[in-house]
Amino acid sequence: MPIRGGSAAGTTAGGERGPSRRRLVRLAGTGLGLAALGAGAWGCGPAEEPAADATGPGKNGTAPSTAPGDAFATPPPGTAPRPLWQDGAALGALGAMDALAVAGDVVVVSGDPLTGRSLTTGERLWSRGKVAVPGAKLLLAGGTLYLASARYDGDVVGLDPATGEETWRSRLGGKKYAQPRTIAVDERRVYVLAGILEADHRVGDNVIAALDIASGRVVWQERRDRGTQEFGITAAVSGRHLVYTDFRENVTVRDTATGRQVWTKKIGRSNSERIAVHGDLVVVADGGRLRAFALADGAERWSLAGDASYTRFHSPAVLDGVLYVSDSAHVLRAVDPATGRERWRNEELLEVAYPWQFVAANGNLYAATELDPQGGILAFDARNGKLRWTYNDGTGAVDKWYVAASGKRLAALHGKRLTALPAV
């Protein structure tokens, strides 16, 4: 049963950081900032003890969430809400870009076993071992969760997220292909990559293919250019365009109906992070620049440079028509995805790791941070970027955070702990 408790170390949005602290952090890129700040300013305090009862009085800078249903009280500024519930999770998120998927009230957690829980109560609804390959991308479309078969038999399977039962299966090519990996899905097709098995069982080149959701049949398959890899792929679909990046510093677009390669372009830095699509554009983090390319022909429509030469952008996302992106200088930006013009920026995130994953709910922007014991789930006012609260589970674990949203609830995964929070 879920543990109805846990810690929540909230931090204030308006805490004193000092007017020169940001400048010194930027100097750290030249080796001067650490000396100027001193070791004490960069140290992390001890993790707080977990609170015994998440529904009791607020402790450790957190506010209790005791309202019934979805009528959650808004916490005071700078105060994180208390968890609705917490429970353990298999350590299966390592290496995964998407370790959580939400379908209605069910949150699916990557790992072995793959599990589905009620986001409302935390009850474990189902659990299936040896069904998901390590680092599997959790792709949802039309009420089905699509995964590569963990039997490594060349199949792709579809599961009902409410029950975990298999409802769909497609055979890409039997023993001709090795380790198919799902990379994207839309309302009609599942897109996969797979290695081509040679006669001596070595994997040489690889193919990209589309599977028809209605019939399970292969719609098209195309051999990729020699030397390309099937790992480090990040993909997205927008209408007739399937776009993906890889470790080889490429951005490639294919026609979703035929598989024909529309264009491919070299970028200046290897990219296996999230990409964002908006209308007829794809936005890619290319080192110190954010670049938008036209899906139709690859023409660069706009670019946005970081504030310093050492700045690196990370994992852009378009939510409700706004592009959100953070950088290695801990600046969070809201950008017009059509023009690249900034709408607002938040430069007050020096105490936490930079955000790398975003979701939007109820007029707020929620972000999960990278590897940092001071990170967590951050809540921002989507109108102006003001930091409203930070939730940290107090474990001190140096693991990525993951966040997903459904209705007025958030699911947060951190190491071996799954937490539900009100989206307030």
CSV table of C-alpha atoms in Angstrom, one decimal:
chain,number,residue,atom,x,y,z
A,1,MET,CA,0.0,0.0,0.0
A,2,PRO,CA,1.2,3.6,-0.6
A,3,ILE,CA,3.0,5.3,2.3
A,4,ARG,CA,0.8,8.2,3.3
A,5,GLY,CA,3.7,10.4,4.3
A,6,GLY,CA,7.0,11.8,3.3
A,7,SER,CA,9.0,15.0,3.5
A,8,ALA,CA,8.7,18.1,1.5
A,9,ALA,CA,11.4,20.6,1.9
A,10,GLY,CA,10.0,23.8,0.4
A,11,THR,CA,12.1,26.8,-0.5
A,12,THR,CA,10.9,30.3,-0.7
A,13,ALA,CA,10.5,32.1,-4.0
A,14,GLY,CA,11.8,35.4,-2.7
A,15,GLY,CA,14.7,34.2,-0.5
A,16,GLU,CA,17.8,36.4,-0.3
A,17,ARG,CA,20.4,35.5,-2.9
A,18,GLY,CA,22.4,38.7,-3.1
A,19,PRO,CA,22.6,41.0,-6.1
A,20,SER,CA,26.1,39.8,-7.1
A,21,ARG,CA,25.6,36.0,-6.7
A,22,ARG,CA,24.4,35.5,-10.2
A,23,ARG,CA,27.4,37.3,-11.6
A,24,LEU,CA,29.7,35.2,-9.6
A,25,VAL,CA,28.1,32.0,-10.8
A,26,ARG,CA,28.7,33.1,-14.3
A,27,LEU,CA,32.3,33.8,-13.5
A,28,ALA,CA,32.5,30.1,-12.4
A,29,GLY,CA,32.8,29.3,-16.0
A,30,THR,CA,36.1,31.1,-16.0
A,31,GLY,CA,37.3,29.6,-12.7
A,32,LEU,CA,36.8,32.9,-10.7
A,33,GLY,CA,33.3,32.4,-9.3
A,34,LEU,CA,34.1,29.6,-6.8
A,35,ALA,CA,37.0,31.5,-5.3
A,36,ALA,CA,35.0,34.6,-4.9
A,37,LEU,CA,32.0,32.9,-3.4
A,38,GLY,CA,33.9,30.6,-1.1
A,39,ALA,CA,33.3,27.0,-0.3
A,40,GLY,CA,30.6,27.6,2.3
A,41,ALA,CA,28.3,29.4,-0.1
A,42,TRP,CA,28.2,26.4,-2.4
A,43,GLY,CA,27.7,23.7,0.2
A,44,CYS,CA,24.5,21.8,0.6
A,45,GLY,CA,22.9,21.4,4.1
A,46,PRO,CA,21.8,18.1,5.5
A,47,ALA,CA,18.6,16.5,4.2
A,48,GLU,CA,15.7,17.1,6.5
A,49,GLU,CA,14.0,14.1,8.2
A,50,PRO,CA,10.8,12.9,6.4
A,51,ALA,CA,7.6,14.2,7.8
A,52,ALA,CA,5.6,11.5,9.5
A,53,ASP,CA,2.2,12.4,8.0
A,54,ALA,CA,1.6,14.2,4.7
A,55,THR,CA,-1.9,15.2,5.8
A,56,GLY,CA,-0.9,16.6,9.2
A,57,PRO,CA,0.2,20.1,10.0
A,58,GLY,CA,2.7,21.7,7.6
A,59,LYS,CA,6.3,21.0,8.5
A,60,ASN,CA,9.6,21.8,6.9
A,61,GLY,CA,8.2,24.7,4.9
A,62,THR,CA,5.3,22.8,3.4
A,63,ALA,CA,1.6,23.3,3.5
A,64,PRO,CA,-0.8,20.4,4.1
A,65,SER,CA,-3.2,19.3,1.3
A,66,THR,CA,-6.3,18.1,3.1
A,67,ALA,CA,-9.1,19.3,0.9
A,68,PRO,CA,-11.3,16.6,-0.5
A,69,GLY,CA,-11.4,15.8,-4.2
A,70,ASP,CA,-9.5,18.3,-6.4
A,71,ALA,CA,-10.3,21.4,-4.3
A,72,PHE,CA,-6.7,21.9,-3.1
A,73,ALA,CA,-5.9,25.0,-1.2
A,74,THR,CA,-3.3,27.3,-2.7
A,75,PRO,CA,-0.2,27.4,-0.4
A,76,PRO,CA,1.3,30.7,0.7
A,77,PRO,CA,4.0,32.1,-1.6
A,78,GLY,CA,7.2,30.3,-1.3
A,79,THR,CA,5.6,27.3,0.4
A,80,ALA,CA,5.4,23.9,-1.3
A,81,PRO,CA,2.3,21.7,-1.0
A,82,ARG,CA,2.5,18.5,1.0
A,83,PRO,CA,2.4,15.2,-0.9
A,84,LEU,CA,-0.9,13.6,-1.4
A,85,TRP,CA,0.8,10.2,-1.2
A,86,GLN,CA,4.2,8.6,-1.7
A,87,ASP,CA,5.4,5.1,-2.4
A,88,GLY,CA,8.4,3.3,-3.6
A,89,ALA,CA,9.2,2.8,-7.3
A,90,ALA,CA,11.5,0.4,-9.1
A,91,LEU,CA,14.8,2.0,-10.1
A,92,GLY,CA,14.0,1.8,-13.8
A,93,ALA,CA,14.2,5.4,-14.9
A,94,LEU,CA,18.0,5.5,-15.4
A,95,GLY,CA,18.8,6.5,-18.9
A,96,ALA,CA,15.1,7.1,-19.8
A,97,MET,CA,14.0,10.4,-21.2
A,98,ASP,CA,10.3,9.7,-20.4
A,99,ALA,CA,10.0,7.6,-17.2
A,100,LEU,CA,6.4,8.6,-16.5
A,101,ALA,CA,3.2,8.5,-18.6
A,102,VAL,CA,-0.3,9.6,-17.5
A,103,ALA,CA,-3.5,8.4,-19.0
A,104,GLY,CA,-6.5,9.8,-17.2
A,105,ASP,CA,-6.1,8.9,-13.5
A,106,VAL,CA,-3.5,6.3,-14.1
A,107,VAL,CA,0.3,7.0,-13.9
A,108,VAL,CA,2.5,4.5,-15.5
A,109,VAL,CA,6.0,4.2,-14.1
A,110,SER,CA,8.9,2.9,-16.2
A,111,GLY,CA,11.1,0.1,-14.8
A,112,ASP,CA,11.0,-3.6,-14.2
A,113,PRO,CA,8.3,-4.3,-13.2
A,114,LEU,CA,6.3,-1.7,-15.2
A,115,THR,CA,3.5,-0.5,-12.9
A,116,GLY,CA,0.3,1.5,-13.2
A,117,ARG,CA,-1.0,3.4,-10.2
A,118,SER,CA,-4.1,5.5,-9.4
A,119,LEU,CA,-2.9,9.1,-9.4
A,120,THR,CA,-5.7,9.9,-7.0
A,121,THR,CA,-5.0,7.3,-4.3
A,122,GLY,CA,-1.6,5.8,-5.1
A,123,GLU,CA,-3.1,2.4,-5.2
A,124,ARG,CA,-1.1,0.0,-7.4
A,125,LEU,CA,-3.6,-1.1,-10.1
A,126,TRP,CA,-1.3,-3.5,-12.0
A,127,SER,CA,2.3,-4.6,-12.2
A,128,ARG,CA,4.0,-6.5,-15.0
A,129,GLY,CA,7.6,-7.8,-15.0
A,130,LYS,CA,9.8,-8.3,-18.1
A,131,VAL,CA,7.5,-6.2,-20.3
A,132,ALA,CA,9.5,-3.1,-20.9
A,133,VAL,CA,13.1,-2.9,-22.1
A,134,PRO,CA,15.6,-0.8,-20.0
A,135,GLY,CA,15.1,2.9,-20.7
A,136,ALA,CA,12.0,2.4,-22.7
A,137,LYS,CA,10.2,5.5,-24.0
A,138,LEU,CA,6.6,5.5,-22.8
A,139,LEU,CA,4.5,6.5,-25.7
A,140,LEU,CA,0.7,7.0,-25.3
A,141,ALA,CA,-1.8,7.5,-28.1
A,142,GLY,CA,-5.5,6.7,-28.4
A,143,GLY,CA,-5.6,5.1,-24.9
A,144,THR,CA,-2.8,2.7,-25.7
A,145,LEU,CA,0.8,2.5,-24.3
A,146,TYR,CA,3.3,1.4,-27.0
A,147,LEU,CA,6.5,-0.4,-26.1
A,148,ALA,CA,9.1,-2.6,-27.8
A,149,SER,CA,8.7,-6.2,-26.7
A,150,ALA,CA,11.0,-7.1,-23.8
A,151,ARG,CA,11.4,-10.5,-25.3
A,152,TYR,CA,13.6,-8.9,-28.0
A,153,ASP,CA,11.7,-10.8,-30.6
A,154,GLY,CA,11.2,-8.0,-33.1
A,155,ASP,CA,7.7,-7.2,-31.9
A,156,VAL,CA,6.1,-3.9,-30.7
A,157,VAL,CA,3.3,-4.3,-28.2
A,158,GLY,CA,0.4,-2.1,-27.0
A,159,LEU,CA,-0.8,-2.2,-23.4
A,160,ASP,CA,-4.0,-0.8,-21.9
A,161,PRO,CA,-2.7,1.7,-19.3
A,162,ALA,CA,-5.7,1.1,-17.0
A,163,THR,CA,-5.0,-2.7,-16.7
A,164,GLY,CA,-1.6,-3.4,-18.1
A,165,GLU,CA,-3.1,-6.0,-20.4
A,166,GLU,CA,-1.7,-6.4,-23.9
A,167,THR,CA,-4.2,-5.2,-26.5
A,168,TRP,CA,-2.1,-4.8,-29.6
A,169,ARG,CA,1.0,-6.4,-31.2
A,170,SER,CA,2.9,-5.9,-34.4
A,171,ARG,CA,5.8,-7.8,-35.9
A,172,LEU,CA,8.3,-5.5,-37.6
A,173,GLY,CA,10.2,-8.2,-39.5
A,174,GLY,CA,10.8,-11.2,-37.3
A,175,LYS,CA,14.4,-12.4,-37.1
A,176,LYS,CA,15.6,-9.8,-39.7
A,177,TYR,CA,15.8,-7.0,-37.2
A,178,ALA,CA,17.2,-6.6,-33.7
A,179,GLN,CA,16.0,-4.6,-30.8
A,180,PRO,CA,13.2,-2.4,-32.3
A,181,ARG,CA,12.8,0.8,-30.3
A,182,THR,CA,9.7,3.0,-30.4
A,183,ILE,CA,10.6,6.6,-31.0
A,184,ALA,CA,7.3,8.4,-31.7
A,185,VAL,CA,3.6,7.9,-32.1
A,186,ASP,CA,0.6,9.8,-33.6
A,187,GLU,CA,-3.1,8.9,-34.0
A,188,ARG,CA,-2.4,6.5,-37.0
A,189,ARG,CA,1.2,5.1,-36.7
A,190,VAL,CA,3.9,4.0,-34.3
A,191,TYR,CA,7.4,4.9,-35.5
A,192,VAL,CA,10.3,2.6,-34.6
A,193,LEU,CA,14.0,2.1,-35.2
A,194,ALA,CA,15.6,-1.4,-35.5
A,195,GLY,CA,19.0,-2.8,-36.3
A,196,ILE,CA,19.5,-5.0,-39.4
A,197,LEU,CA,20.8,-8.5,-38.4
A,198,GLU,CA,23.7,-9.7,-40.6
A,199,ALA,CA,24.2,-13.4,-41.4
A,200,ASP,CA,26.7,-13.7,-38.5
A,201,HIS,CA,24.2,-12.1,-36.2
A,202,ARG,CA,26.1,-8.8,-36.0
A,203,VAL,CA,24.0,-5.6,-36.2
A,204,GLY,CA,25.1,-3.5,-39.1
A,205,ASP,CA,22.9,-0.7,-40.5
A,206,ASN,CA,19.4,0.1,-39.2
A,207,VAL,CA,16.0,1.0,-40.5
A,208,ILE,CA,13.3,3.4,-39.5
A,209,ALA,CA,9.7,2.1,-40.0
A,210,ALA,CA,6.1,3.0,-39.4
A,211,LEU,CA,3.5,0.5,-38.1
A,212,ASP,CA,-0.2,1.0,-38.8
A,213,ILE,CA,-2.1,1.2,-35.5
A,214,ALA,CA,-5.3,-0.1,-37.0
A,215,SER,CA,-3.9,-3.3,-38.5
A,216,GLY,CA,-0.4,-3.7,-37.0
A,217,ARG,CA,1.1,-4.0,-40.4
A,218,VAL,CA,4.3,-2.2,-41.6
A,219,VAL,CA,3.3,0.9,-43.6
A,220,TRP,CA,6.8,1.7,-44.7
A,221,GLN,CA,10.4,1.0,-43.8
A,222,GLU,CA,13.5,2.9,-44.9
A,223,ARG,CA,17.2,2.0,-44.5
A,224,ARG,CA,19.0,4.9,-42.8
A,225,ASP,CA,22.3,6.2,-44.0
A,226,ARG,CA,25.3,4.0,-43.3
A,227,GLY,CA,27.0,4.9,-40.1
A,228,THR,CA,24.0,6.3,-38.3
A,229,GLN,CA,23.1,4.8,-34.9
A,230,GLU,CA,19.9,3.6,-33.5
A,231,PHE,CA,20.5,5.0,-30.0
A,232,GLY,CA,20.5,8.5,-28.7
A,233,ILE,CA,17.4,9.3,-30.8
A,234,THR,CA,14.8,11.9,-29.9
A,235,ALA,CA,11.8,12.3,-32.1
A,236,ALA,CA,8.5,14.1,-32.5
A,237,VAL,CA,5.6,14.1,-35.0
A,238,SER,CA,3.8,17.1,-36.5
A,239,GLY,CA,1.2,16.4,-39.2
A,240,ARG,CA,3.0,14.9,-42.2
A,241,HIS,CA,6.5,15.3,-40.7
A,242,LEU,CA,8.5,13.0,-38.4
A,243,VAL,CA,11.5,14.8,-37.1
A,244,TYR,CA,14.4,13.3,-35.0
A,245,THR,CA,17.9,14.1,-33.8
A,246,ASP,CA,20.7,11.7,-32.9
A,247,PHE,CA,24.2,11.5,-31.4
A,248,ARG,CA,25.7,12.1,-34.8
A,249,GLU,CA,24.8,15.8,-34.8
A,250,ASN,CA,21.9,15.5,-37.3
A,251,VAL,CA,18.4,16.8,-37.6
A,252,THR,CA,16.3,14.7,-40.0
A,253,VAL,CA,12.7,15.0,-41.2
A,254,ARG,CA,10.7,12.3,-43.0
A,255,ASP,CA,7.3,12.2,-44.6
A,256,THR,CA,5.0,10.2,-42.2
A,257,ALA,CA,3.0,8.8,-45.0
A,258,THR,CA,5.8,7.4,-47.2
A,259,GLY,CA,9.0,7.4,-45.1
A,260,ARG,CA,10.7,9.6,-47.7
A,261,GLN,CA,13.5,11.7,-46.2
A,262,VAL,CA,12.5,15.3,-46.7
A,263,TRP,CA,15.8,16.8,-45.5
A,264,THR,CA,18.6,16.3,-43.1
A,265,LYS,CA,20.9,18.9,-41.6
A,266,LYS,CA,24.1,18.9,-39.5
A,267,ILE,CA,24.0,20.8,-36.3
A,268,GLY,CA,27.0,21.9,-34.3
A,269,ARG,CA,26.6,19.7,-31.3
A,270,SER,CA,25.3,16.2,-30.7
A,271,ASN,CA,21.8,16.2,-29.4
A,272,SER,CA,19.8,13.5,-27.7
A,273,GLU,CA,17.6,15.7,-25.6
A,274,ARG,CA,14.0,16.7,-26.2
A,275,ILE,CA,13.1,18.6,-29.3
A,276,ALA,CA,9.9,20.8,-29.6
A,277,VAL,CA,7.6,21.1,-32.6
A,278,HIS,CA,5.2,24.0,-33.1
A,279,GLY,CA,3.1,24.4,-36.3
A,280,ASP,CA,5.6,24.1,-39.2
A,281,LEU,CA,8.7,24.5,-37.0
A,282,VAL,CA,11.0,22.2,-35.0
A,283,VAL,CA,13.1,23.8,-32.2
A,284,VAL,CA,16.4,22.2,-31.3
A,285,ALA,CA,18.9,23.0,-28.5
A,286,ASP,CA,22.2,23.3,-30.4
A,287,GLY,CA,24.7,24.0,-27.7
A,288,GLY,CA,24.7,27.7,-26.9
A,289,ARG,CA,21.9,28.5,-29.4
A,290,LEU,CA,18.3,27.6,-29.7
A,291,ARG,CA,17.5,27.1,-33.4
A,292,ALA,CA,14.1,26.8,-35.2
A,293,PHE,CA,14.0,25.0,-38.6
A,294,ALA,CA,11.1,24.8,-41.1
A,295,LEU,CA,9.8,21.3,-41.2
A,296,ALA,CA,9.1,21.6,-44.9
A,297,ASP,CA,12.6,22.5,-46.2
A,298,GLY,CA,15.0,22.8,-43.2
A,299,ALA,CA,15.4,26.6,-43.6
A,300,GLU,CA,16.5,28.2,-40.3
A,301,ARG,CA,13.7,30.6,-39.3
A,302,TRP,CA,15.2,32.0,-36.1
A,303,SER,CA,17.9,31.4,-33.5
A,304,LEU,CA,18.4,32.6,-29.9
A,305,ALA,CA,21.8,32.8,-28.3
A,306,GLY,CA,22.6,32.3,-24.7
A,307,ASP,CA,24.0,35.1,-22.5
A,308,ALA,CA,27.5,33.8,-22.4
A,309,SER,CA,29.8,31.6,-24.6
A,310,TYR,CA,29.8,28.7,-22.2
A,311,THR,CA,26.0,28.6,-21.8
A,312,ARG,CA,24.2,25.5,-23.1
A,313,PHE,CA,20.4,25.2,-23.7
A,314,HIS,CA,18.5,22.1,-22.6
A,315,SER,CA,15.4,20.2,-23.7
A,316,PRO,CA,12.9,22.9,-25.0
A,317,ALA,CA,9.1,22.2,-24.7
A,318,VAL,CA,6.1,23.9,-26.2
A,319,LEU,CA,3.1,24.0,-23.9
A,320,ASP,CA,-0.1,26.0,-24.5
A,321,GLY,CA,1.6,27.8,-27.4
A,322,VAL,CA,4.6,29.0,-25.4
A,323,LEU,CA,8.2,27.6,-25.7
A,324,TYR,CA,10.0,27.0,-22.4
A,325,VAL,CA,13.7,26.4,-22.2
A,326,SER,CA,16.4,26.5,-19.5
A,327,ASP,CA,20.1,26.8,-19.8
A,328,SER,CA,23.3,25.9,-17.9
A,329,ALA,CA,23.4,29.3,-16.4
A,330,HIS,CA,20.1,28.5,-14.6
A,331,VAL,CA,18.1,30.9,-16.6
A,332,LEU,CA,14.5,29.9,-17.6
A,333,ARG,CA,13.0,31.6,-20.6
A,334,ALA,CA,9.5,31.7,-22.1
A,335,VAL,CA,9.7,32.3,-25.8
A,336,ASP,CA,7.4,32.9,-28.7
A,337,PRO,CA,7.9,29.7,-30.7
A,338,ALA,CA,7.0,31.4,-34.0
A,339,THR,CA,9.5,34.2,-33.7
A,340,GLY,CA,12.1,33.4,-31.0
A,341,ARG,CA,11.3,36.5,-29.1
A,342,GLU,CA,11.5,36.3,-25.3
A,343,ARG,CA,8.3,36.8,-23.3
A,344,TRP,CA,9.9,36.6,-19.9
A,345,ARG,CA,12.9,35.1,-18.1
A,346,ASN,CA,13.6,34.0,-14.6
A,347,GLU,CA,17.2,34.4,-13.4
A,348,GLU,CA,16.6,33.5,-9.8
A,349,LEU,CA,17.3,29.8,-9.9
A,350,LEU,CA,20.9,29.7,-8.7
A,351,GLU,CA,20.0,27.5,-5.7
A,352,VAL,CA,18.6,24.6,-7.7
A,353,ALA,CA,19.6,22.6,-10.7
A,354,TYR,CA,18.3,23.7,-14.1
A,355,PRO,CA,14.9,22.5,-15.2
A,356,TRP,CA,15.0,19.8,-17.9
A,357,GLN,CA,11.3,18.7,-18.2
A,358,PHE,CA,8.1,20.8,-18.2
A,359,VAL,CA,4.4,20.3,-17.9
A,360,ALA,CA,1.6,22.9,-17.7
A,361,ALA,CA,-1.6,22.8,-15.6
A,362,ASN,CA,-4.0,25.3,-14.1
A,363,GLY,CA,-2.2,28.4,-15.3
A,364,ASN,CA,1.1,27.2,-13.8
A,365,LEU,CA,4.3,25.8,-15.3
A,366,TYR,CA,5.9,22.9,-13.5
A,367,ALA,CA,9.4,21.8,-14.1
A,368,ALA,CA,11.6,18.8,-13.0
A,369,THR,CA,15.3,19.4,-12.4
A,370,GLU,CA,18.4,17.6,-13.4
A,371,LEU,CA,20.9,15.8,-11.1
A,372,ASP,CA,21.1,17.9,-7.9
A,373,PRO,CA,20.2,17.2,-4.3
A,374,GLN,CA,18.9,20.8,-4.1
A,375,GLY,CA,16.6,20.3,-7.1
A,376,GLY,CA,13.1,19.0,-7.2
A,377,ILE,CA,9.7,20.0,-8.7
A,378,LEU,CA,9.5,23.8,-9.4
A,379,ALA,CA,6.2,25.7,-9.8
A,380,PHE,CA,6.1,28.9,-11.7
A,381,ASP,CA,3.4,31.4,-12.6
A,382,ALA,CA,3.1,30.9,-16.3
A,383,ARG,CA,2.2,34.5,-16.9
A,384,ASN,CA,5.5,36.1,-15.6
A,385,GLY,CA,7.8,33.2,-14.7
A,386,LYS,CA,7.8,34.0,-11.0
A,387,LEU,CA,8.9,31.0,-8.9
A,388,ARG,CA,6.0,30.1,-6.6
A,389,TRP,CA,7.5,27.1,-4.8
A,390,THR,CA,10.0,24.2,-4.8
A,391,TYR,CA,9.3,20.7,-3.7
A,392,ASN,CA,12.1,18.4,-2.6
A,393,ASP,CA,11.6,15.0,-1.0
A,394,GLY,CA,14.6,15.5,1.4
A,395,THR,CA,16.3,12.3,0.4
A,396,GLY,CA,19.4,13.9,-1.0
A,397,ALA,CA,19.5,11.4,-3.8
A,398,VAL,CA,21.4,12.7,-6.8
A,399,ASP,CA,18.9,11.5,-9.4
A,400,LYS,CA,16.9,13.2,-12.2
A,401,TRP,CA,13.4,14.3,-11.4
A,402,TYR,CA,10.5,13.4,-13.7
A,403,VAL,CA,7.1,15.1,-13.7
A,404,ALA,CA,3.8,14.4,-15.4
A,405,ALA,CA,0.4,16.1,-15.0
A,406,SER,CA,-3.3,15.0,-15.1
A,407,GLY,CA,-6.1,17.4,-14.1
A,408,LYS,CA,-5.1,19.0,-10.8
A,409,ARG,CA,-2.5,16.5,-9.8
A,410,LEU,CA,1.2,16.0,-10.5
A,411,ALA,CA,3.2,12.8,-10.5
A,412,ALA,CA,6.9,13.2,-9.6
A,413,LEU,CA,9.5,10.4,-9.8
A,414,HIS,CA,12.8,10.8,-8.1
A,415,GLY,CA,15.1,7.7,-7.8
A,416,LYS,CA,13.1,5.1,-6.0
A,417,ARG,CA,10.3,7.4,-4.8
A,418,LEU,CA,7.0,8.3,-6.5
A,419,THR,CA,5.1,11.3,-5.2
A,420,ALA,CA,1.7,12.8,-6.0
A,421,LEU,CA,1.4,16.5,-5.5
A,422,PRO,CA,-1.5,18.9,-6.0
A,423,ALA,CA,-1.1,21.2,-9.0
A,424,VAL,CA,-1.5,24.4,-7.1
